[in-house]
Short mmCIF file of C-alpha atoms and ligand atoms in Angstrom, two decimals:
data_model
loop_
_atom_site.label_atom_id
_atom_site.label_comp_id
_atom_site.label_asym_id
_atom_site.label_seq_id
_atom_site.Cartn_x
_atom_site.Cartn_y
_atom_site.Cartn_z
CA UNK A 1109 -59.60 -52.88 -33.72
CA UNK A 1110 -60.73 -49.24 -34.68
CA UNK A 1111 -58.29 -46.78 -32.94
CA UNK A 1112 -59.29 -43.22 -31.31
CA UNK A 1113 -56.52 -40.84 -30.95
CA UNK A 1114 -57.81 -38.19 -28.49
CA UNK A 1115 -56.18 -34.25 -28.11
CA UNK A 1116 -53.59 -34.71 -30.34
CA UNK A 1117 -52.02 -31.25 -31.97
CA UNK A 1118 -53.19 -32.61 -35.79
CA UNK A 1119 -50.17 -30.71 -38.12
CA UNK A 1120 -50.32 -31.54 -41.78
CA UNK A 1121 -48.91 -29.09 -44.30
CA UNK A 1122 -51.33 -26.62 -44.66
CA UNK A 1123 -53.10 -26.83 -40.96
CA UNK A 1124 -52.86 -26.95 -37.61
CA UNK A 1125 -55.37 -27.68 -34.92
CA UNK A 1126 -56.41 -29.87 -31.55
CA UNK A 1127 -59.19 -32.53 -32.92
CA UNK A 1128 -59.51 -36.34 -32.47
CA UNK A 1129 -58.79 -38.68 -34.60
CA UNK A 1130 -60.95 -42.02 -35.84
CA UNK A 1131 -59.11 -44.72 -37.84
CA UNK A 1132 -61.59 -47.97 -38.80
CA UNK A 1133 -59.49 -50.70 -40.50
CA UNK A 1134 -56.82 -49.28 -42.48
CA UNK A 1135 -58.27 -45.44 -42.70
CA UNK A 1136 -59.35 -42.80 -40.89
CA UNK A 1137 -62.52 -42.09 -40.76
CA UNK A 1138 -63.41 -38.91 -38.39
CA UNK A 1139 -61.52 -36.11 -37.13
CA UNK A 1140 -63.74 -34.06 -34.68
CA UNK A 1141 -63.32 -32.63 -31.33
CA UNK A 1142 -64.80 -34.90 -28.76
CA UNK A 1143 -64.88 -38.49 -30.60
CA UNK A 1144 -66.63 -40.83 -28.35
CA UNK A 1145 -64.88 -44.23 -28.64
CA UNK A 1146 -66.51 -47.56 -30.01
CA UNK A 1147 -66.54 -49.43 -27.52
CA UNK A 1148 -64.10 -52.05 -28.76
CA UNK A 1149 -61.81 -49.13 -30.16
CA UNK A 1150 -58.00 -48.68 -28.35
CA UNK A 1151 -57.69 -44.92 -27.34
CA UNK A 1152 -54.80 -43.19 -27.28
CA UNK A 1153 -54.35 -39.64 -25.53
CA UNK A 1154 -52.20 -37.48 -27.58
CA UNK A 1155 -51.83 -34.75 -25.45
CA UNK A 1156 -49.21 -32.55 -25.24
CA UNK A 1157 -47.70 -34.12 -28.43
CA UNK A 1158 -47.79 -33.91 -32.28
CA UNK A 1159 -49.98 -36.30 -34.45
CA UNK A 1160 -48.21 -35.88 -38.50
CA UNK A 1161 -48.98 -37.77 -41.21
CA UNK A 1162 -46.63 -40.73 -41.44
CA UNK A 1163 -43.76 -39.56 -43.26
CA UNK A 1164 -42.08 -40.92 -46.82
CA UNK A 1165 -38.77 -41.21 -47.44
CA UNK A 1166 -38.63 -40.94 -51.25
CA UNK A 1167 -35.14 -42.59 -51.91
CA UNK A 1168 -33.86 -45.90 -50.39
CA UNK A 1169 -32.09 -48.86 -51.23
CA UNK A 1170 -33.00 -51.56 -48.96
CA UNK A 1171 -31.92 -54.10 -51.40
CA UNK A 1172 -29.36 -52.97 -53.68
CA UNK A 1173 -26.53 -55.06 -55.31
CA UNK A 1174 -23.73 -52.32 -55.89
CA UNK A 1175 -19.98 -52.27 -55.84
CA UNK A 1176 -19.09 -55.87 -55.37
CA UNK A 1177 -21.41 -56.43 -52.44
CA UNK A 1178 -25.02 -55.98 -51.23
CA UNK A 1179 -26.75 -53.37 -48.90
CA UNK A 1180 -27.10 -54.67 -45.43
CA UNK A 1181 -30.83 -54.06 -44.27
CA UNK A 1182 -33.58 -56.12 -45.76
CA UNK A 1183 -37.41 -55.37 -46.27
CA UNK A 1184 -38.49 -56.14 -42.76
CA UNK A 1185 -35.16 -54.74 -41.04
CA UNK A 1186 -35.35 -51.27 -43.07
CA UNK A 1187 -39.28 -51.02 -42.44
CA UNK A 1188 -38.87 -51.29 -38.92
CA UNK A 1189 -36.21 -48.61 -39.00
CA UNK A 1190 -38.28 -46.86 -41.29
CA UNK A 1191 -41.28 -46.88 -38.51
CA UNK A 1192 -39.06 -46.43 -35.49
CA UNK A 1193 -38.36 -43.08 -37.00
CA UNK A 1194 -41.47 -42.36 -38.24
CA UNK A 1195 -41.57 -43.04 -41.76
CA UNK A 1196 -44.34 -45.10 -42.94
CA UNK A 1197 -43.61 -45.60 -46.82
CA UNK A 1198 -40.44 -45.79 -48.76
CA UNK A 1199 -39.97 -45.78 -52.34
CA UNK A 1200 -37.25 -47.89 -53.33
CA UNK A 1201 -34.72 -48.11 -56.10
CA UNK A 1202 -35.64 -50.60 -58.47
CA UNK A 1203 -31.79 -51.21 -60.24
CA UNK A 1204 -31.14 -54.09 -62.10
CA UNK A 1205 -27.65 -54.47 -63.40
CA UNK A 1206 -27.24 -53.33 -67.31
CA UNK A 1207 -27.11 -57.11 -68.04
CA UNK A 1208 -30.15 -57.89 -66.43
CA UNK A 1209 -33.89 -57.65 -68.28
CA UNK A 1210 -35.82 -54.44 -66.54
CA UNK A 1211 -38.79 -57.38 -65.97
CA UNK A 1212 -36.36 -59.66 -64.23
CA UNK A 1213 -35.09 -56.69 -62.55
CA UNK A 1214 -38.98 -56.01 -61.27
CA UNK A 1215 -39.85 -59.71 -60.06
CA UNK A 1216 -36.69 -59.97 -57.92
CA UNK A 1217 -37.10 -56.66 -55.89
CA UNK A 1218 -41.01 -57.85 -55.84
CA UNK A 1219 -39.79 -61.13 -54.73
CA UNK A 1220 -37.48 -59.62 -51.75
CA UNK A 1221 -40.08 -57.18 -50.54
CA UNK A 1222 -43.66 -59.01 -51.01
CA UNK A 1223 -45.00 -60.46 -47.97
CA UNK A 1224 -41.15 -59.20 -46.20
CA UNK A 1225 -41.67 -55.48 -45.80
CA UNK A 1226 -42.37 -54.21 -42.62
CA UNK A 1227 -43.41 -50.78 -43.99
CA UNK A 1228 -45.25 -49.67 -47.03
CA UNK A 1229 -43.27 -49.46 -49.90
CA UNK A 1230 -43.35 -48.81 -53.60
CA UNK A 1231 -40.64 -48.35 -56.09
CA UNK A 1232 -39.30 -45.98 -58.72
CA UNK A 1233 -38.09 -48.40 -62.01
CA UNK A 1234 -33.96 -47.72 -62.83
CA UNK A 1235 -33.39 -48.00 -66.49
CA UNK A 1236 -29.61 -48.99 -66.71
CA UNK A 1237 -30.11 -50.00 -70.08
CA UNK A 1238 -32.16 -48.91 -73.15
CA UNK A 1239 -32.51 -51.25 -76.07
CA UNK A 1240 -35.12 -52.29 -78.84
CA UNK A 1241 -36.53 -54.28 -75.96
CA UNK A 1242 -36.92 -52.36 -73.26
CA UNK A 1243 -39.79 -50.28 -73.54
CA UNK A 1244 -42.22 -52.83 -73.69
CA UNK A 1245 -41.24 -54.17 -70.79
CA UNK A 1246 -41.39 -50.56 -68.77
CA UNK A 1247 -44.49 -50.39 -70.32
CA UNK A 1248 -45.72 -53.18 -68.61
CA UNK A 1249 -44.24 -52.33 -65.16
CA UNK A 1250 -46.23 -48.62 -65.23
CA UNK A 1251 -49.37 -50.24 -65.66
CA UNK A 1252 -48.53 -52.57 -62.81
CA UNK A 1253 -48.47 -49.63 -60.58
CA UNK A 1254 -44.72 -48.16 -60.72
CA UNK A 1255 -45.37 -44.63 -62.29
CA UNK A 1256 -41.72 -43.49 -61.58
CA UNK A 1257 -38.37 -44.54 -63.54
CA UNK A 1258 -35.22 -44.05 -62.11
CA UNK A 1259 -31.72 -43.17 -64.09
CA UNK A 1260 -28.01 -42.76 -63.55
CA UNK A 1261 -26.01 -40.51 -65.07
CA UNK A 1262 -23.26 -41.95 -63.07
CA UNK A 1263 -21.46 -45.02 -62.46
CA UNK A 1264 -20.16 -45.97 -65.93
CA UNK A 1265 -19.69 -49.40 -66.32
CA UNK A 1266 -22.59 -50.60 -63.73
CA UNK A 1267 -25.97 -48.48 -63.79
CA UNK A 1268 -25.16 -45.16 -65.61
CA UNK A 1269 -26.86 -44.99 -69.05
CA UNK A 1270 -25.54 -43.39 -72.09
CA UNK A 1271 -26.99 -40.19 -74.27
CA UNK A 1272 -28.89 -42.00 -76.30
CA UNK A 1273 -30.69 -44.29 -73.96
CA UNK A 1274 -31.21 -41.00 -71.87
CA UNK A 1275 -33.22 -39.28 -74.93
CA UNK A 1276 -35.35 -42.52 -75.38
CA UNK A 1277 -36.00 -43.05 -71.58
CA UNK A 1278 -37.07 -39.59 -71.17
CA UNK A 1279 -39.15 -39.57 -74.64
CA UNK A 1280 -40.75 -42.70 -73.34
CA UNK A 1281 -41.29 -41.10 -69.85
CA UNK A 1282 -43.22 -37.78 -71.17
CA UNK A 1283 -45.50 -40.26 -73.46
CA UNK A 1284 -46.24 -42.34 -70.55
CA UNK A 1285 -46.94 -39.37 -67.83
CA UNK A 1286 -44.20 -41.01 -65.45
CA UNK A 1287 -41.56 -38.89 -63.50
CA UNK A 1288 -37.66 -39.76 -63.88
CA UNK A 1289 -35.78 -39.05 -61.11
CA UNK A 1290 -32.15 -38.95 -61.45
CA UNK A 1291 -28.49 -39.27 -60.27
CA UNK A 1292 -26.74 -36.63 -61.85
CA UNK A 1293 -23.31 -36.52 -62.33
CA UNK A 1294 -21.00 -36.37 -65.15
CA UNK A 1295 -19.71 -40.21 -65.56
CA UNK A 1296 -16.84 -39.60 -67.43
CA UNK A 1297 -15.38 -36.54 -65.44
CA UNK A 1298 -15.60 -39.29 -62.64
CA UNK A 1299 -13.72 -41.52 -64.34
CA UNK A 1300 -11.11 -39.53 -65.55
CA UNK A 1301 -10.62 -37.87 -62.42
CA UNK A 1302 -10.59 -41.00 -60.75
CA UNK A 1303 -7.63 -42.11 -62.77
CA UNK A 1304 -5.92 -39.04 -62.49
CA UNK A 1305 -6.11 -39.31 -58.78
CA UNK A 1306 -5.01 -42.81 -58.45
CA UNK A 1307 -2.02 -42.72 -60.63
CA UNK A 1308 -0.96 -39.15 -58.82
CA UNK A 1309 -0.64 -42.19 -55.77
CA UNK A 1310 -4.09 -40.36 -54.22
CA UNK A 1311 -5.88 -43.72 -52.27
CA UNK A 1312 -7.32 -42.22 -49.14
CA UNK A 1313 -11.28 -41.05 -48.16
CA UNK A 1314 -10.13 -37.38 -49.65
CA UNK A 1315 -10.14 -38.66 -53.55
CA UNK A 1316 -13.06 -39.66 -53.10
CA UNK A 1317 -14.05 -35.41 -53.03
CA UNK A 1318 -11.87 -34.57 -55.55
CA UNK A 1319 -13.36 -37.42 -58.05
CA UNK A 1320 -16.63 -35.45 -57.89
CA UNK A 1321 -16.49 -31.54 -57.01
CA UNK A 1322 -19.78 -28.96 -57.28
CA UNK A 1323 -18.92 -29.32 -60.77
CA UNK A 1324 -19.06 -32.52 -61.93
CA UNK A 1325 -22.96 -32.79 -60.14
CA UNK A 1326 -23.53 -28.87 -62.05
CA UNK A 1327 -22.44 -30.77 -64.89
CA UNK A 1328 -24.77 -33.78 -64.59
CA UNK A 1329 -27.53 -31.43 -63.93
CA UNK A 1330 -27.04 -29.25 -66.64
CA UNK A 1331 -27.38 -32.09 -68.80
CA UNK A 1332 -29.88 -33.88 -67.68
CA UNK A 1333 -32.35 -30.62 -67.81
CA UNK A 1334 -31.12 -30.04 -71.44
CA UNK A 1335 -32.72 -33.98 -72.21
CA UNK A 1336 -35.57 -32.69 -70.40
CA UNK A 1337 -36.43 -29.72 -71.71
CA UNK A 1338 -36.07 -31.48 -75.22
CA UNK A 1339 -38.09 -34.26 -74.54
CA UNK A 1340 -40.65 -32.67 -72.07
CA UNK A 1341 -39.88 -35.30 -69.58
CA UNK A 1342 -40.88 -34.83 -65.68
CA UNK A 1343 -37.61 -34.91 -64.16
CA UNK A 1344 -37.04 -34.51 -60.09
CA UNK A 1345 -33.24 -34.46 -58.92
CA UNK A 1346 -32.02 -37.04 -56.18
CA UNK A 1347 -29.70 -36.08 -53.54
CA UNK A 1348 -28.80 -32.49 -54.63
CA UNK A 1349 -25.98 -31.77 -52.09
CA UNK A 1350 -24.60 -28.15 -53.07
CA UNK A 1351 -25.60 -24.35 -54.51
CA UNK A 1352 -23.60 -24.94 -57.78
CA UNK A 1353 -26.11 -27.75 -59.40
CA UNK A 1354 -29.12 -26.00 -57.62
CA UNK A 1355 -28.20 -22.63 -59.49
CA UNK A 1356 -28.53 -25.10 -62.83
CA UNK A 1357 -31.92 -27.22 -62.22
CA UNK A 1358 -33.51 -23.24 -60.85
CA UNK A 1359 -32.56 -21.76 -64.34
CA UNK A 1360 -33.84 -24.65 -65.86
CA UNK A 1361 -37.10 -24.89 -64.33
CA UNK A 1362 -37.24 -20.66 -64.61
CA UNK A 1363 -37.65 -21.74 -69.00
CA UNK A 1364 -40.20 -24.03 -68.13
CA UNK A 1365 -38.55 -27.17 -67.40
CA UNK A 1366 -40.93 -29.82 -65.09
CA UNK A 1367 -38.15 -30.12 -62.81
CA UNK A 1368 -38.49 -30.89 -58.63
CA UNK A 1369 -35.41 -31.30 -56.22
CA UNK A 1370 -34.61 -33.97 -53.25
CA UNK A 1371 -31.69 -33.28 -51.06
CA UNK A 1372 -30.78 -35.10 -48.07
CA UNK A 1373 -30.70 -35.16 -44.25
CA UNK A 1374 -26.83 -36.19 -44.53
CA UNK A 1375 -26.14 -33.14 -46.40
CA UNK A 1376 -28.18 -30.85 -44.12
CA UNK A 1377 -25.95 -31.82 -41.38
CA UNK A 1378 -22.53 -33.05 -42.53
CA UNK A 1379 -19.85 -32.12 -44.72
CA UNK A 1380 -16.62 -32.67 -46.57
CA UNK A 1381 -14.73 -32.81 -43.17
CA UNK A 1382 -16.31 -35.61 -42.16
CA UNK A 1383 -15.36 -37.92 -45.19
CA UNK A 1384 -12.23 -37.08 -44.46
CA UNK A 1385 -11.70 -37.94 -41.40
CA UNK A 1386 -8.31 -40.04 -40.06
CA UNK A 1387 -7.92 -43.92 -39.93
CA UNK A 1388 -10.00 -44.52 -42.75
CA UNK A 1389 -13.02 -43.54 -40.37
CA UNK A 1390 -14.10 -41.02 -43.50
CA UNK A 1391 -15.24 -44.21 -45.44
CA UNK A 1392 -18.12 -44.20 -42.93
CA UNK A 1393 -18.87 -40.89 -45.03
CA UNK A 1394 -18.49 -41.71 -48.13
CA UNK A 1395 -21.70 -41.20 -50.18
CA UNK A 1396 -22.01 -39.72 -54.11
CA UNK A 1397 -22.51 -36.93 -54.89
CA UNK A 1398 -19.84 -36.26 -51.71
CA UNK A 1399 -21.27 -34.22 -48.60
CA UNK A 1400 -19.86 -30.75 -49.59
CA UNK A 1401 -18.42 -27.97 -48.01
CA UNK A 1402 -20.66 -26.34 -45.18
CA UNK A 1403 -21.18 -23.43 -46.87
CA UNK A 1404 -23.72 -24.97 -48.76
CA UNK A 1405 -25.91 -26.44 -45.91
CA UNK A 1406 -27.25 -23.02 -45.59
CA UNK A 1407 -28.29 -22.85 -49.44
CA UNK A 1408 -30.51 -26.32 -48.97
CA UNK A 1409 -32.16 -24.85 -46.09
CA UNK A 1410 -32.76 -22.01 -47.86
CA UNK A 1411 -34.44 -23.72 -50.69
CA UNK A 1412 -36.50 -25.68 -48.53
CA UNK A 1413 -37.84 -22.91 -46.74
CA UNK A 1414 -38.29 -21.06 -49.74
CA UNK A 1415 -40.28 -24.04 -51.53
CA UNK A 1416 -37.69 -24.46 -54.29
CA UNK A 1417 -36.32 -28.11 -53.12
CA UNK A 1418 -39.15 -30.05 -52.36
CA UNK A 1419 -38.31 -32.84 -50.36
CA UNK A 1420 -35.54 -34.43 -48.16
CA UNK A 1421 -34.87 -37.82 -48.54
CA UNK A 1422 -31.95 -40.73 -47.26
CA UNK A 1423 -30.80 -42.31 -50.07
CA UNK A 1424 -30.73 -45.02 -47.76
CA UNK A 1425 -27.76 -47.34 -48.77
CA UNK A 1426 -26.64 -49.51 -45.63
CA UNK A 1427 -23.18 -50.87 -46.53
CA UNK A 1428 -21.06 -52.42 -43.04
CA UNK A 1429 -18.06 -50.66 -41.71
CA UNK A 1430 -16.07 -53.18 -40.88
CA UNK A 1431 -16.89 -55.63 -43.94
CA UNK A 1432 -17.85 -53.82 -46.52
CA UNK A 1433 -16.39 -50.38 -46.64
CA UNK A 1434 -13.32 -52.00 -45.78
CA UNK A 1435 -13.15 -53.20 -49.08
CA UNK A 1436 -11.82 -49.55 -50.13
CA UNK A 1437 -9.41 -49.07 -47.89
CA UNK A 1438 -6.65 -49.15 -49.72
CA UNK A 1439 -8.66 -47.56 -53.11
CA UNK A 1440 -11.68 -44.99 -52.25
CA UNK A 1441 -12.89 -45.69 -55.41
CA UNK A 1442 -13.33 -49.14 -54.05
CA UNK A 1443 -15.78 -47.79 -51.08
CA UNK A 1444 -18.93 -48.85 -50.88
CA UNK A 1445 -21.00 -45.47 -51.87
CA UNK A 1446 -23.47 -44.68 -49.60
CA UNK A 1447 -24.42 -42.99 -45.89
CA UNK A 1448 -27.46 -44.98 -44.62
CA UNK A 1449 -30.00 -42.64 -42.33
CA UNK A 1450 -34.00 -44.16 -42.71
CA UNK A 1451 -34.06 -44.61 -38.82
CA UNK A 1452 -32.79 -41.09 -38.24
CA UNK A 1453 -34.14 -38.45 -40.94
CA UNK A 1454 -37.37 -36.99 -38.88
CA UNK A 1455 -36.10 -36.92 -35.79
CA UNK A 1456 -32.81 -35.37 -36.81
CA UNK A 1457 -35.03 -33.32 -38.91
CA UNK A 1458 -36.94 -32.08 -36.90
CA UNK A 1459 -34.34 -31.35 -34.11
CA UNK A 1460 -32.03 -29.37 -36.74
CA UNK A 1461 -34.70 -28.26 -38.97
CA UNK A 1462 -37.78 -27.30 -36.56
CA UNK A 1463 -36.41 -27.12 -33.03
CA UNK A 1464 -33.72 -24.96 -34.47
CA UNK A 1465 -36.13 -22.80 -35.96
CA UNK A 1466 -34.53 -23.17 -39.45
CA UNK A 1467 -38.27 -24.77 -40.87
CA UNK A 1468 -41.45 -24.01 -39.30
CA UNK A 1469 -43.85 -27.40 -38.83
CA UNK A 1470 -45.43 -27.30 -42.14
CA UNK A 1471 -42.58 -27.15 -44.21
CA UNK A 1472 -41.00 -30.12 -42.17
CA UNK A 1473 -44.59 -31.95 -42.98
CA UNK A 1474 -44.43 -30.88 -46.55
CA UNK A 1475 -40.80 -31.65 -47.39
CA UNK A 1476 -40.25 -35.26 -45.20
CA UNK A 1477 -44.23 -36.45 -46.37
CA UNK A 1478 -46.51 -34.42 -48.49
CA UNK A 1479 -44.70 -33.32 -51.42
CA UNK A 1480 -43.42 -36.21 -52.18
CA UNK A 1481 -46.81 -37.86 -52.25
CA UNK A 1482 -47.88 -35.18 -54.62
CA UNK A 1483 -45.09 -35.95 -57.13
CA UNK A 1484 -45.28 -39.73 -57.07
CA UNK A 1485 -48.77 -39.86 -57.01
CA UNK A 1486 -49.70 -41.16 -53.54
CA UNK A 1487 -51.58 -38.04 -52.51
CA UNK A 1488 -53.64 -37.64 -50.55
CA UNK A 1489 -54.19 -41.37 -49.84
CA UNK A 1490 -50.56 -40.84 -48.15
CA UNK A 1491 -48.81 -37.41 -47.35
CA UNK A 1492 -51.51 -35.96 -44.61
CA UNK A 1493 -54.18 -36.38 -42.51
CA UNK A 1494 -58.02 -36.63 -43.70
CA UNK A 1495 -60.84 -38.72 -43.14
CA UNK A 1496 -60.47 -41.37 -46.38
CA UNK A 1497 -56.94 -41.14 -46.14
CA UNK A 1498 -54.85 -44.40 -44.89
CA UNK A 1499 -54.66 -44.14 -41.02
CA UNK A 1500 -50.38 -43.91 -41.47
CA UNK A 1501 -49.67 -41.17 -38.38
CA UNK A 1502 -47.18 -40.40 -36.16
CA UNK A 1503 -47.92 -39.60 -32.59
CA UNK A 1504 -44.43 -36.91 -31.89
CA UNK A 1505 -43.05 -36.40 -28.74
CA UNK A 1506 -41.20 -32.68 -28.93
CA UNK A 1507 -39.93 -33.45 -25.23
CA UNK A 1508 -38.27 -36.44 -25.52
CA UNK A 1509 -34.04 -36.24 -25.65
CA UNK A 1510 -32.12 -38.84 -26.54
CA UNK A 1511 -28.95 -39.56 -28.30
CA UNK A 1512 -28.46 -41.63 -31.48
CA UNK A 1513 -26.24 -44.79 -31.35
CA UNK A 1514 -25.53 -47.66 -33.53
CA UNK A 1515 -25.67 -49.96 -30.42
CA UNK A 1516 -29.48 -48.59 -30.37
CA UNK A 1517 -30.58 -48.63 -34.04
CA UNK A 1518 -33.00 -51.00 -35.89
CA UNK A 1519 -31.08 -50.69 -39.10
CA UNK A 1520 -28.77 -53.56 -39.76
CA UNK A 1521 -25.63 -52.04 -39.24
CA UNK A 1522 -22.47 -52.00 -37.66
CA UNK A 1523 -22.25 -48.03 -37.23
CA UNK A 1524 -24.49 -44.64 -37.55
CA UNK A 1525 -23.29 -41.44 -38.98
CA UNK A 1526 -24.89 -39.93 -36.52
CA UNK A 1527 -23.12 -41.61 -33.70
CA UNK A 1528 -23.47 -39.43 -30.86
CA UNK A 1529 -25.77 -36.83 -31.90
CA UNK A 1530 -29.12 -35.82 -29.38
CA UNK A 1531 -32.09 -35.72 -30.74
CA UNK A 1532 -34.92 -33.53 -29.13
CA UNK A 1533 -38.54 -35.04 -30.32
CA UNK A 1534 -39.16 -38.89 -31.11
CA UNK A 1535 -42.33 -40.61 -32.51
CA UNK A 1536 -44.29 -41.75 -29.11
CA UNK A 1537 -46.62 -43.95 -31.12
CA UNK A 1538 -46.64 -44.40 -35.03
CA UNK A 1539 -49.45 -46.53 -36.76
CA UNK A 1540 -49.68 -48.35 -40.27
CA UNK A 1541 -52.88 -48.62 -41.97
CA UNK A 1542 -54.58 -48.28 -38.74
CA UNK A 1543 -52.37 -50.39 -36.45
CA UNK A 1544 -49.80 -49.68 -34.00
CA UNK A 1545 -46.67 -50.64 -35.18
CA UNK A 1546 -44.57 -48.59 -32.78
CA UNK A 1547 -44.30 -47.71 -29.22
CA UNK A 1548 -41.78 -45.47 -27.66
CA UNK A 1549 -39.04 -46.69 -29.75
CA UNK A 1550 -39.92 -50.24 -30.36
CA UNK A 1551 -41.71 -52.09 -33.22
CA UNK A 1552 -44.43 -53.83 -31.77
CA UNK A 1553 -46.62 -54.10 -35.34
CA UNK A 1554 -47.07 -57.46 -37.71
CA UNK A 1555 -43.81 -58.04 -39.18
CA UNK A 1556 -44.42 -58.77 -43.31
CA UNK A 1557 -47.72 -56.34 -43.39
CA UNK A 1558 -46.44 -53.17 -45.36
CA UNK A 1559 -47.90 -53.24 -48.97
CA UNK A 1560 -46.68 -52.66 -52.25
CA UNK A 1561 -48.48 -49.09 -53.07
CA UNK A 1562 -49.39 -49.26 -56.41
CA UNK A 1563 -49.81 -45.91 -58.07
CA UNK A 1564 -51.27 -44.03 -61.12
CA UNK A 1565 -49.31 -41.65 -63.42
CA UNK A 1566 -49.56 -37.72 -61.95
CA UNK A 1567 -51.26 -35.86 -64.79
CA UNK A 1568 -49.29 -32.43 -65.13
O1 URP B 1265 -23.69 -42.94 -52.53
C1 URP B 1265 -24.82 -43.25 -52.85
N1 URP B 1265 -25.66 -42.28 -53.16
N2 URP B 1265 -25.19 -44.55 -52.83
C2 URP B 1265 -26.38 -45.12 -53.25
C3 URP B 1265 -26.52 -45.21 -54.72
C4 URP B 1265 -26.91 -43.88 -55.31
O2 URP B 1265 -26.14 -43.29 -56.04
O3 URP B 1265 -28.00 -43.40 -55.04
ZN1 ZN B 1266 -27.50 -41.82 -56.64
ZN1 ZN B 1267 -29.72 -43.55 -54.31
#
């Protein structure tokens, strides 16, 4: 049924203006003042209210076996998180285990998400492991459609990759045109720490700090823009949390290396305190790199403002409180890493970032939706709103209040970070390709219809 959105404020990331908008199967198709409805079209009156492009949350791990145990959410319970909040398409991590073939890797998360997703999806490839046999194998997976890799220079022992499959995965990046984001932090300064830690009789939440200061993620930065500028790889950061490894990717990218930045909501608005907080509540907290000291909140808003990071992300990772973080609680090495957020990223976004006044409405477009599209190669069939483009919008509501709550949420979880926190602006209506998949909170779209977005490599 074509759809007429009528009055809506239209805010992408470079305008701003009162039209109507036409969406005919899965794309729009008009924006105009004064659209007269087909007569079989559903019209919705936008006034007073927002319409963005639907937003993308560049970093999730809806299914992700990791630590002993396996994130909570699935395809269709993370998409209709995802859409609740606003966010249309997610790019998920890809991350077979080191034993496991990268093409094995690629037809189990294909196999979890096809047909299952609620939202659209695609995915960026991990490359735990680099042998004689791998690259023909990525190769194939790029020309199916997944132009991004994804590395760790963490977790030794389970997805981090050594120096030498680093140089060859970024080598084969730059001759394939695909961006690399990465996890960087300095494995073995983890490791050591960690042992250090343990055998000084350190088990609690706090360790889990200490195991990974500023300068173990400087560290991982450092070298992962030294492999870049060497290879000529496109790199782009994931989850940069503090001033200390955003001083190292800026110099970097000042001598020329191709090098973008993600932070995340989490550390925008949390900090060290709160993984450290009594009866073992902290493990709720307990992401890597860790959430830093607040001081640095104010750098990452800087940077956003400023255009130097260029998007903010979730790192999605849904791991249970009471079964699964648990598992650490005698050991915080033991903790399930992660702080999941997918639900709650544009609305506490755009309370802290543009009710606040801290990032004006096209920044807050850009940074949750556009750029990313522009890096991954999705522009500008996603990332902002133009006749041709897929109808993916959000209908915003700046007036609504409301608090966050785990009893509330669609994510598949026993407990929210954010538990607590008001929220002043929801998504009124948000549509997918064209359809309404949520009304005032609830998912009321075709569960299984989000598609696998298959993309072409960015030229630079
Ligand atoms: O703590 C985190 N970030 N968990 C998810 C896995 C990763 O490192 O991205
Ligand atoms: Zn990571
Ligand atoms: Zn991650």
């Amino acid at each position: 049924m074509p759809l007429l959105i009528k009055n809506g404020e239209i805010v992408t990331a470079s305008q701003r203006y009162v039209a109507d908008i036409l969406c005919e199967g899965e794309t729009i198709t008009r924006i105009d003042r004064d659209l007269t409805a087909p007569p079989d079209a559903e019209v919705i009156d936008a006034s007073g209210k927002y319409v963005f492009p639907g937003f993308i949350d560049p970093h999730t791990h809806v299914y992700l076996p990791f630590m002993g145990t396996f994130s909570k959410d699935d395809y269709d319970t993370a998409g209709r998180a995802a859409l609740i909040g606003g966010t249309t398409t997610i790019f998920d991590m890809c991350c077979p285990a080191r034993d496991t073939e990268p093409a094995e890797g690629f037809r189990l998360w294909n196999e979890r998400s096809a047909g299952r997703a609620a939202c659209d999806y695609s995915f960026h490839m991990g490359v735990t492991r680099f042998d004689d046999g791998t690259p023909a194998q990525l190769r194939e997976i790029v020309g199916k459609g997944v132009t991004s890799f994804k590395i760790f220079l963490a977790y030794k022992g389970a997805f981090g990759i050594d120096d030498t499959e680093l140089y060859r995965a970024l080598s084969l990046a730059r001759e394939l045109g695909v961006v690399v984001a990465a996890h960087c932090e300095n494995e073995t300064l983890v490791a050591e720490r960690q042992r250090e830690l343990l055998a000084a009789g350190v088990r609690g939440t706090e360790g889990h700090y200490e195991s990974r200061p500023p300068a173990v993620e400087a560290e991982g930065v450092h070298h992962l823009m030294t492999f870049a500028q060497l290879t000529g790889a496109r790199v782009y950061i994931v989850h940069l949390s503090c001033e200390e490894a955003l001083r190292e990717a800026l110099a970097a990218r000042a001598r020329g290396v191709d090098v973008r930045v993600e932070t995340l909501i989490q550390y925008l608005l949390l900090d060290r305190t709160d993984a450290e907080r009594p009866e073992f509540e902290g493990a709720k907290y307990v992401m890597s790199p860790p959430l830093r000291e607040r001081r640095n909140q104010a750098v990452l808003w800087d940077g956003l403002r400023s255009g130097l990071i260029d998007t903010v992300a979730t790192d999605h990772a849904p791991f249970d409180f009471a079964a699964q973080k648990s598992l650490g609680r005698d050991d915080f090495t033991k903790i399930p890493n992660g702080i999941p957020a997918l639900e709650d990223r544009i609305n506490l976004l755009f309370t802290h970032g543009v009710q606040a006044e801290r990032i004006d409405l096209h920044t807050f477009v850009d940074i949750a939706s556009s750029r990313a599209a522009k890096i991954f190669g999705l522009f500008p069939r996603k990332g902002t709103i133009q006749p041709g483009a897929d109808a993916d919008l959000v209908i915003y509501d700046p007036a609504f209040r409301g608090t966050i709550t785990a009893a509330g949420q669609a994510m598949n979880l026993d407990y929210s970070a954010f538990e607590g926190w008001p929220i002043s602006g929801r998504p009124s209506v948000v549509t997918l390709r064209g359809e309404v998949a949520v009304r005032d909170g609830r998912f009321v779209g075709t569960p299984g219809r989000g598609k696998f977005l298959a993309r072409q490599p960015v030229p630079s």
